[in-house]
Amino acid sequence: MTDTRVTTAVPTASVSAPLLSARKVRKSFGGVEVLKGISLEVAAGQVMCLLGPSGSGKSTFLRCINHLERIDGGRISVDGELIGYAARHGRIFEMNRREVAKQRGGIGMVFQRFNLFPHMTALENITAAPIGVRGLAKPAALARGRELLDRVGLADLAQSYPAQLSGGQQQRVAIARALAMDPKLLLFDEPTSALDPELVGDVLDVMRALAADGMTMVVVTHEIGFARGAADEVVFMDGGVVVESGPPASVLDHPQNPRTKAFLDSVM
Amino acid sequence: MARDPDDIDAVPLRHPWRWVIAVLLLLAFAGVAVSLWQNDNVNHPTINEFIFDRRILDGVVLTLVLTVVSMVVSTVLAVLLAVMRLSNNPVMNALSWLYVWAFRGTPLLIQIVFWGYLGLLYAQITLGIPFTDFSLFSVDTNTLIPAFVAGLLALTLNQAAYSAEIVRAGMLSVDEGQYEAAYSVGMSPTFTLFKVVLPQAMRVIIPPMGNETISMLKNTSLLSVIAVLEVYTVATQISSQNLRQVELLVVVSCWYLFLTSVLSIPQYYLERHYGRGNARTLPPTPLGRVWAVLRPTPRPTTPRADAP
């Protein structure tokens, strides 16, 4: 049933092409299909918010975008490049680990549980990949790291270890860490769900500033207020399919589908 | 401090039995110590004579070299075995399991004797391509593997099996999210292993490895069966001439106690190093404590960086 081969037609990057394009993405875990053909597009500079009840497949879809999960069917491409596959001599090959790692470097991800490296300071967390993966010179990486910390409002905590930071501060370091690789696309997996309510605002402020600067973002969130204010498009998922999508004003205020309506009633 | 009339002014609880038990235990300890010290069968001048004897000192050095080299090499092997065991390749997985099964399942003493007698199994050691006549070189086994090398091999290969399980436990203790975070910033699996996973695993690995190092130090004495001249072998050789067995056992015991004490110092500093970022503020080092007593200055308290 699941056809993992892809056809040789590779979409080519052009000015009009969307930065992220997903077509009929399918993914199963142990015989249970959690993504049943997700198709969506995000243009460069746009912010898309994914809403939906838990178990609807939002996080799984997000993890497929940077190949933390391998998709079983369909295709995902970012900036014209297929995720997990490379075209050579007119054929499509599955990428090896090195190629996958390189591709992931261009897609930043922010996790619900922050996942900072606990044995590194805030600054080391940010500079580890630029120095170790991109081969950036240390002074340049440190300068850029400090600049990023300043951008997320934590300039004076460069030498702190994650355990010495509050949840909100840790998440902002995690955002700076993702930005350090100059990603084309930033993925957020429920970035404020693990935070104390009074710390959510700082993280959302940083995300709003990124959106205003033109960063392309896909955000899985339960923060309806953020989706309303910052998103260009809101997608409501349930049961592994896209139920409804559109501008926030229409999806959030005038939902057409009863499932969307029920979900929004329960969270607002 | 000013007393408040509401504060209770009570007689503290007394613990008479603690005193009785402490005195009894101290008496018993003193009795044993005195009886050992005054035992006429122990010749104290002999102990003094041999404790810094040239041969004993050479044996101590060899014991230390055997311990350090076998621990270092076995740890490298252990990381390799643990990575193989956790890999998705079923052949690597099975081979790693087989290795641990074989080397942990047979007594160390037998392994030592086995490596000592390797010449009986293979008279010549040849490096070439299996199942062909091609060979790069060929040497006499007893030339390539003298007793010292055989002993080192036995200790190292046996220890690698134990350490592999310790390293594996350490790697399993690292949260799955760490791999995901490392991969998401473009780190390769190898880079992730060395920069993200192992440094965190070390916190779990070091305490049992300290234990293993001390075990190893004492296990080197088993090499006396293949006549490696470590400190215990030397002591038995001396006592077989002067018949002062007990005195020489006291001499080597003193050296083992001294060496185990010395070996726990690097463990303390390694634990501190790899514990960074885990304890919010690390306790001062012993040297730091001495310094603080000599120059009592109020420690600046690091405020928890909570305030936005």
mmCIF file with all atom_site columns, C-alpha atoms in Angstrom, chain A residues 63 66 68 97 101-102 104-105 107-109 111 114-120 128-129 132-133 157 160-161 163-166 169 172 177-178 181 202, chain B residues 88 175-191 195-197 199-200 274 276-281 302 304-308:
data_model
loop_
_atom_site.group_PDB
_atom_site.id
_atom_site.type_symbol
_atom_site.label_atom_id
_atom_site.label_alt_id
_atom_site.label_comp_id
_atom_site.label_asym_id
_atom_site.label_entity_id
_atom_site.label_seq_id
_atom_site.pdbx_PDB_ins_code
_atom_site.Cartn_x
_atom_site.Cartn_y
_atom_site.Cartn_z
_atom_site.occupancy
_atom_site.B_iso_or_equiv
_atom_site.pdbx_formal_charge
_atom_site.auth_seq_id
_atom_site.auth_comp_id
_atom_site.auth_asym_id
_atom_site.auth_atom_id
_atom_site.pdbx_PDB_model_num
ATOM 1  C CA . ARG A 1 63  ? 9.262  16.052 12.549 1.00 0.00 ? 63  ARG A CA 1
ATOM 2  C CA . ASN A 1 66  ? 13.357 17.870 8.877  1.00 0.00 ? 66  ASN A CA 1
ATOM 3  C CA . LEU A 1 68  ? 13.561 13.225 12.133 1.00 0.00 ? 68  LEU A CA 1
ATOM 4  C CA . ARG A 1 97  ? 23.435 10.258 6.911  1.00 0.00 ? 97  ARG A CA 1
ATOM 5  C CA . ALA A 1 101 ? 22.624 16.070 8.408  1.00 0.00 ? 101 ALA A CA 1
ATOM 6  C CA . LYS A 1 102 ? 23.626 18.800 5.968  1.00 0.00 ? 102 LYS A CA 1
ATOM 7  C CA . ARG A 1 104 ? 18.799 19.477 8.443  1.00 0.00 ? 104 ARG A CA 1
ATOM 8  C CA . GLY A 1 105 ? 21.301 22.271 9.083  1.00 0.00 ? 105 GLY A CA 1
ATOM 9  C CA . ILE A 1 107 ? 15.970 23.805 8.835  1.00 0.00 ? 107 ILE A CA 1
ATOM 10 C CA . GLY A 1 108 ? 15.858 24.942 12.447 1.00 0.00 ? 108 GLY A CA 1
ATOM 11 C CA . MET A 1 109 ? 13.712 23.252 15.072 1.00 0.00 ? 109 MET A CA 1
ATOM 12 C CA . PHE A 1 111 ? 11.243 21.607 20.805 1.00 0.00 ? 111 PHE A CA 1
ATOM 13 C CA . PHE A 1 114 ? 13.852 22.771 24.869 1.00 0.00 ? 114 PHE A CA 1
ATOM 14 C CA . ASN A 1 115 ? 16.427 19.940 24.599 1.00 0.00 ? 115 ASN A CA 1
ATOM 15 C CA . LEU A 1 116 ? 19.373 22.234 25.304 1.00 0.00 ? 116 LEU A CA 1
ATOM 16 C CA . PHE A 1 117 ? 22.702 20.451 25.769 1.00 0.00 ? 117 PHE A CA 1
ATOM 17 C CA . PRO A 1 118 ? 23.011 20.495 29.587 1.00 0.00 ? 118 PRO A CA 1
ATOM 18 C CA . HIS A 1 119 ? 26.823 20.192 29.636 1.00 0.00 ? 119 HIS A CA 1
ATOM 19 C CA . MET A 1 120 ? 27.297 23.350 27.566 1.00 0.00 ? 120 MET A CA 1
ATOM 20 C CA . ALA A 1 128 ? 28.502 24.126 18.853 1.00 0.00 ? 128 ALA A CA 1
ATOM 21 C CA . ALA A 1 129 ? 26.931 23.414 15.463 1.00 0.00 ? 129 ALA A CA 1
ATOM 22 C CA . GLY A 1 132 ? 31.585 21.829 14.590 1.00 0.00 ? 132 GLY A CA 1
ATOM 23 C CA . VAL A 1 133 ? 29.333 21.343 11.567 1.00 0.00 ? 133 VAL A CA 1
ATOM 24 C CA . LEU A 1 157 ? 23.439 34.962 30.454 1.00 0.00 ? 157 LEU A CA 1
ATOM 25 C CA . SER A 1 160 ? 24.984 30.218 32.276 1.00 0.00 ? 160 SER A CA 1
ATOM 26 C CA . TYR A 1 161 ? 24.276 26.510 32.031 1.00 0.00 ? 161 TYR A CA 1
ATOM 27 C CA . ALA A 1 163 ? 20.028 24.214 34.610 1.00 0.00 ? 163 ALA A CA 1
ATOM 28 C CA . GLN A 1 164 ? 20.616 27.768 35.860 1.00 0.00 ? 164 GLN A CA 1
ATOM 29 C CA . LEU A 1 165 ? 18.017 29.229 33.485 1.00 0.00 ? 165 LEU A CA 1
ATOM 30 C CA . SER A 1 166 ? 14.243 29.392 33.760 1.00 0.00 ? 166 SER A CA 1
ATOM 31 C CA . GLN A 1 169 ? 15.072 31.557 29.110 1.00 0.00 ? 169 GLN A CA 1
ATOM 32 C CA . ARG A 1 172 ? 14.858 31.466 24.021 1.00 0.00 ? 172 ARG A CA 1
ATOM 33 C CA . ARG A 1 177 ? 20.607 27.877 18.776 1.00 0.00 ? 177 ARG A CA 1
ATOM 34 C CA . ALA A 1 178 ? 18.290 27.134 15.848 1.00 0.00 ? 178 ALA A CA 1
ATOM 35 C CA . MET A 1 181 ? 22.625 27.826 11.528 1.00 0.00 ? 181 MET A CA 1
ATOM 36 C CA . ASP A 1 202 ? 8.710  36.314 26.507 1.00 0.00 ? 202 ASP A CA 1
ATOM 37 C CA . ASN B 2 88  ? 21.122 -1.068 14.072 1.00 0.00 ? 88  ASN B CA 1
ATOM 38 C CA . ASP B 2 175 ? 17.611 11.654 26.836 1.00 0.00 ? 175 ASP B CA 1
ATOM 39 C CA . GLU B 2 176 ? 16.303 10.918 23.331 1.00 0.00 ? 176 GLU B CA 1
ATOM 40 C CA . GLY B 2 177 ? 15.631 14.643 22.913 1.00 0.00 ? 177 GLY B CA 1
ATOM 41 C CA . GLN B 2 178 ? 19.386 15.278 22.953 1.00 0.00 ? 178 GLN B CA 1
ATOM 42 C CA . TYR B 2 179 ? 19.832 13.240 19.771 1.00 0.00 ? 179 TYR B CA 1
ATOM 43 C CA . GLU B 2 180 ? 16.922 15.041 18.125 1.00 0.00 ? 180 GLU B CA 1
ATOM 44 C CA . ALA B 2 181 ? 18.249 18.457 19.104 1.00 0.00 ? 181 ALA B CA 1
ATOM 45 C CA . ALA B 2 182 ? 21.723 17.556 17.821 1.00 0.00 ? 182 ALA B CA 1
ATOM 46 C CA . TYR B 2 183 ? 20.350 16.213 14.534 1.00 0.00 ? 183 TYR B CA 1
ATOM 47 C CA . SER B 2 184 ? 18.089 19.247 14.113 1.00 0.00 ? 184 SER B CA 1
ATOM 48 C CA . VAL B 2 185 ? 21.103 21.591 14.036 1.00 0.00 ? 185 VAL B CA 1
ATOM 49 C CA . GLY B 2 186 ? 22.759 19.418 11.394 1.00 0.00 ? 186 GLY B CA 1
ATOM 50 C CA . MET B 2 187 ? 25.118 17.340 13.552 1.00 0.00 ? 187 MET B CA 1
ATOM 51 C CA . SER B 2 188 ? 26.083 13.940 12.146 1.00 0.00 ? 188 SER B CA 1
ATOM 52 C CA . PRO B 2 189 ? 25.584 10.798 14.256 1.00 0.00 ? 189 PRO B CA 1
ATOM 53 C CA . THR B 2 190 ? 29.335 10.569 14.955 1.00 0.00 ? 190 THR B CA 1
ATOM 54 C CA . PHE B 2 191 ? 29.624 14.236 15.950 1.00 0.00 ? 191 PHE B CA 1
ATOM 55 C CA . LYS B 2 195 ? 30.110 16.083 21.490 1.00 0.00 ? 195 LYS B CA 1
ATOM 56 C CA . VAL B 2 196 ? 26.643 15.537 22.898 1.00 0.00 ? 196 VAL B CA 1
ATOM 57 C CA . VAL B 2 197 ? 26.028 11.965 24.070 1.00 0.00 ? 197 VAL B CA 1
ATOM 58 C CA . PRO B 2 199 ? 30.051 13.963 27.559 1.00 0.00 ? 199 PRO B CA 1
ATOM 59 C CA . GLN B 2 200 ? 26.653 13.552 29.221 1.00 0.00 ? 200 GLN B CA 1
ATOM 60 C CA . TYR B 2 274 ? 31.587 16.152 33.755 1.00 0.00 ? 274 TYR B CA 1
ATOM 61 C CA . ARG B 2 276 ? 29.283 20.853 35.178 1.00 0.00 ? 276 ARG B CA 1
ATOM 62 C CA . GLY B 2 277 ? 25.941 22.266 34.223 1.00 0.00 ? 277 GLY B CA 1
ATOM 63 C CA . ASN B 2 278 ? 24.213 19.710 36.392 1.00 0.00 ? 278 ASN B CA 1
ATOM 64 C CA . ALA B 2 279 ? 24.673 20.962 39.910 1.00 0.00 ? 279 ALA B CA 1
ATOM 65 C CA . ARG B 2 280 ? 23.531 24.555 40.050 1.00 0.00 ? 280 ARG B CA 1
ATOM 66 C CA . THR B 2 281 ? 26.674 25.544 41.947 1.00 0.00 ? 281 THR B CA 1
ATOM 67 C CA . THR B 2 302 ? 25.325 33.530 42.167 1.00 0.00 ? 302 THR B CA 1
ATOM 68 C CA . ARG B 2 304 ? 19.422 32.248 40.130 1.00 0.00 ? 304 ARG B CA 1
ATOM 69 C CA . ALA B 2 305 ? 19.030 33.707 36.718 1.00 0.00 ? 305 ALA B CA 1
ATOM 70 C CA . ASP B 2 306 ? 15.274 33.775 36.856 1.00 0.00 ? 306 ASP B CA 1
ATOM 71 C CA . ALA B 2 307 ? 14.435 37.405 36.697 1.00 0.00 ? 307 ALA B CA 1
ATOM 72 C CA . PRO B 2 308 ? 13.692 38.550 33.188 1.00 0.00 ? 308 PRO B CA 1
#
